[in-house]
Coordinates of C-alpha atoms in Angstrom, one line a residue:
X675 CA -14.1 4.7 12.3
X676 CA -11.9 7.5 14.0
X677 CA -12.4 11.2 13.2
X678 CA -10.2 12.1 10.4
X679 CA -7.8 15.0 11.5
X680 CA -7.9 18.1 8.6
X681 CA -4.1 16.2 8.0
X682 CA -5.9 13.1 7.4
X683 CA -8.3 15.0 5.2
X684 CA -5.5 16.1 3.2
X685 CA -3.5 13.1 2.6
X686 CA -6.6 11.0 1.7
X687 CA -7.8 13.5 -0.8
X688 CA -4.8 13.2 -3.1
X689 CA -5.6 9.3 -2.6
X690 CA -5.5 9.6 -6.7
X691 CA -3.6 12.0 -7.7
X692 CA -0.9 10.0 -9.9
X693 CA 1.6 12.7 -9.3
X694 CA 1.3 12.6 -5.3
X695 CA 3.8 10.8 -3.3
X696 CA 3.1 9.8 0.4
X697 CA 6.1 10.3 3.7
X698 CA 6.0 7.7 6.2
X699 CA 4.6 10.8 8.0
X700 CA 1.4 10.4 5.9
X701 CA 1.3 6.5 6.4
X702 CA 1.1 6.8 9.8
X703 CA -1.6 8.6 9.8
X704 CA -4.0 6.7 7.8
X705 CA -3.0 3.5 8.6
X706 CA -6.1 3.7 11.6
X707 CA -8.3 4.7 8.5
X708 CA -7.6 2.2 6.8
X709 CA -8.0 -0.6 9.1
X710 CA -11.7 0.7 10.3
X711 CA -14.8 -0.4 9.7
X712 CA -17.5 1.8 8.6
X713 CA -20.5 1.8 10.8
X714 CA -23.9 1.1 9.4
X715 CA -27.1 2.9 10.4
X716 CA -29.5 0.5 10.0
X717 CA -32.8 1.6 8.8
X718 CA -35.7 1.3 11.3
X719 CA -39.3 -0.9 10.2
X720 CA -40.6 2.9 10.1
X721 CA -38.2 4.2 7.9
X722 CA -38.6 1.6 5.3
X723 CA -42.6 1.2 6.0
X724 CA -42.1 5.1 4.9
X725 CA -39.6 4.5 2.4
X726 CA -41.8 2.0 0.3
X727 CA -44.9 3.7 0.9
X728 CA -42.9 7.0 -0.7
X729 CA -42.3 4.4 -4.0
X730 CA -45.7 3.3 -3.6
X731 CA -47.5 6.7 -4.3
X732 CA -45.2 8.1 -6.3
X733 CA -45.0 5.3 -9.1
X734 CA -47.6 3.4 -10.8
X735 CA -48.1 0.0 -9.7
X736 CA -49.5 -3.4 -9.9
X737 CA -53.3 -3.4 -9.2
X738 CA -53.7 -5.6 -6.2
X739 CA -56.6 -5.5 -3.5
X740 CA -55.9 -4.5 0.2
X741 CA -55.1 -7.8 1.8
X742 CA -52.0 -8.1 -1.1
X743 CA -50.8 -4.3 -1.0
X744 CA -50.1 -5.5 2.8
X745 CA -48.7 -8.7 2.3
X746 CA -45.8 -7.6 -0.7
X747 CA -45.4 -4.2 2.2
X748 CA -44.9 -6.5 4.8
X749 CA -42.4 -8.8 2.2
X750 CA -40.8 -5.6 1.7
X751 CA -39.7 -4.6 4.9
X752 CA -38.9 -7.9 5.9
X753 CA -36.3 -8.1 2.4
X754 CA -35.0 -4.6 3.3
X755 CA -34.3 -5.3 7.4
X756 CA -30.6 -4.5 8.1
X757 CA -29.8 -2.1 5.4
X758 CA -28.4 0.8 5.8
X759 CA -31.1 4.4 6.1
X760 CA -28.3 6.0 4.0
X761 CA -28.7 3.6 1.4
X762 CA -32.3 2.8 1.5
X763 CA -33.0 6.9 0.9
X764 CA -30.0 6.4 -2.0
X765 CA -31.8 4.1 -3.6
X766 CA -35.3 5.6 -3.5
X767 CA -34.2 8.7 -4.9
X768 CA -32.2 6.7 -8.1
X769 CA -35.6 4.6 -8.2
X770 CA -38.1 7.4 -8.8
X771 CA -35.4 8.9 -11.1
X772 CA -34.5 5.6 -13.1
X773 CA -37.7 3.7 -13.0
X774 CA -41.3 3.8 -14.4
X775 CA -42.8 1.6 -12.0
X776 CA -42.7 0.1 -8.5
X777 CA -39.4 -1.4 -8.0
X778 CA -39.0 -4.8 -6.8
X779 CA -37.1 -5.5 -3.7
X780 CA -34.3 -6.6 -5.7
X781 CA -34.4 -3.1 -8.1
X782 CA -33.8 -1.7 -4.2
X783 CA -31.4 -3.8 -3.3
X784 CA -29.5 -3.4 -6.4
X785 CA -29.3 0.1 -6.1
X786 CA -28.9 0.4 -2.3
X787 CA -25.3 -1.7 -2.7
X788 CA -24.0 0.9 -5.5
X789 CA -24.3 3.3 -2.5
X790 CA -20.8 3.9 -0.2
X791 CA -20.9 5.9 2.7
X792 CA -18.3 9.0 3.2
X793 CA -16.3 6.8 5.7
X794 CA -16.4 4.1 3.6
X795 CA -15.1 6.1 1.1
X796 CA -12.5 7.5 2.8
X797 CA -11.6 3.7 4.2
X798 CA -11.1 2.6 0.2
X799 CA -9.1 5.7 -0.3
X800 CA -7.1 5.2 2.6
X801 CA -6.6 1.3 1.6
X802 CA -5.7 2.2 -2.2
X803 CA -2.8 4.8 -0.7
X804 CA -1.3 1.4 1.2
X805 CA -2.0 -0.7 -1.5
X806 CA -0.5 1.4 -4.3
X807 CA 0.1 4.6 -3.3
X808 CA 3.9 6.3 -4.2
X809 CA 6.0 6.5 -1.3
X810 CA 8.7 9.5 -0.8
X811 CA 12.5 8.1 -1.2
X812 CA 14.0 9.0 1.9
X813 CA 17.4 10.7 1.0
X814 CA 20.5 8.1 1.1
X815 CA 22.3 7.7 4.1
X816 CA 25.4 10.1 3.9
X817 CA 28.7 7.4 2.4
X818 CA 31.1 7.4 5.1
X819 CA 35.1 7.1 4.2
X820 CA 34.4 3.3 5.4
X821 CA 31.7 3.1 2.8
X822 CA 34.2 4.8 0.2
X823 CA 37.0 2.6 0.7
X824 CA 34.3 -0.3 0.4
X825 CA 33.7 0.6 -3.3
X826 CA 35.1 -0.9 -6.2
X827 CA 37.7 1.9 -7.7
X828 CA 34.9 2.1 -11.2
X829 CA 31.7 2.9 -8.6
X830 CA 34.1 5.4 -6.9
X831 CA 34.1 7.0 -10.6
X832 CA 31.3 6.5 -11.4
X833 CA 29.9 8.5 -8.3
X834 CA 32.4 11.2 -8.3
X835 CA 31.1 11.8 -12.1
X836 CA 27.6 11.6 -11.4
X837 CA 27.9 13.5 -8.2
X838 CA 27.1 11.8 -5.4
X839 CA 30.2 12.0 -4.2
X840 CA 32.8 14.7 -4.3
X841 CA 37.0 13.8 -5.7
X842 CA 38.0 15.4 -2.6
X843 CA 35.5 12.7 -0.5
X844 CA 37.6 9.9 -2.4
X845 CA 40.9 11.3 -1.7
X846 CA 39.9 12.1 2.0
X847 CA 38.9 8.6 2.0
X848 CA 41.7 6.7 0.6
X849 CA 44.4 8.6 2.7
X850 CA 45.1 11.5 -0.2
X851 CA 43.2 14.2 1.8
X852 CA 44.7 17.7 1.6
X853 CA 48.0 18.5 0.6
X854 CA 47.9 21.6 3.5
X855 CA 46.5 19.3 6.2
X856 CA 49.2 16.7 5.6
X857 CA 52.3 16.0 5.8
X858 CA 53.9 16.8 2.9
X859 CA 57.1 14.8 3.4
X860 CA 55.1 11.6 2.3
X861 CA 52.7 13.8 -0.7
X862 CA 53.5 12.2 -4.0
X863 CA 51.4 13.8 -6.5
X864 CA 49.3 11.4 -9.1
X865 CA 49.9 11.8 -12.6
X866 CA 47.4 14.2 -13.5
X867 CA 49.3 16.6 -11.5
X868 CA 52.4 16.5 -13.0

């Protein structure tokens, strides 16, 4: 995953904020976060020989003799190879705290996958921005006189009363311009005027 810039930061902590919108400024710079993968750290037979044994004297268990108390240790760190030390020590933790007894391997399991790392987290936040996120409007290209003589005469209304567009724009645009920068031999005033 790369390093998040403080900009990154910022933009990915307004990832739900309904009334934030997002530039193309903003896109661009999590679209790398978005398209990482978080990296594991995959717990070591120590760590989870320590991890169970943690469970194991802290909660009450099933009475079993030496030769079994090794066998279901060894079946436990062979069911918990490959998962994350973050997770594992997540799901310890919410074990003791949830639990009465010795978890089963599954109990472990269960609660190791509720756990999401903080680039993993920022990767979903990143992903949701993409996925759903507002985008800013960028501002409408300025209407040429081209564009103005393009419009149908009601959309030329329309926009002179709405304000996009200014009465003096239209008439610039349809030849009226001015009366001062003109010449006034071929003016003929409309019938507002007169």
């Amino acid at each position: 995953m790369p390093s998040l810039t403080p900009n990154a930061r910022a933009v990915l902590a307004q990832a739900f904020d309904p009334s934030a919108t997002f530039s193309d400024a903003d896109i661009a710079i999590i679209t790398p976060v978005a398209s990482a993968i978080a990296g594991a750290e995959p717990a070591d037979e120590r760590t989870i020989r320590q991890s169970v044994g943690t469970l194991a004297a802290a909660m009450p268990a099933q009475a079993s003799d030496a030769q079994a108390g090794k066998l279901k240790l060894n079946a436990y760190v062979t069911m918990l190879e490959g998962i994350d030390q973050r997770a594992l020590s997540y799901a310890c933790r919410r074990c003791m705290v949830e639990l009465d007894w010795m978890p089963t391997v599954k109990q472990i399991l269960d609660r190791a996958a509720e756990w999401v790392s903080e680039d993993e987290a920022m990767i979903r936040r990143a992903r949701a921005i993409l996925r759903v996120g507002r985008r800013e409007m960028a501002p409408p290209p300025p209407l040429t006189a081209d564009g103005i003589r393009a419009l149908p005469d009601e959309w030329r209304r329309l926009g002179v009363t709405a304000g996009f567009i200014t009465q003096g724009d239209v008439d610039e645009a349809l030849g009226g311009g001015d009366v001062a920068d003109g010449d006034r031999s071929v003016y003929v005033p409309d019938e507002k005027a007169a």
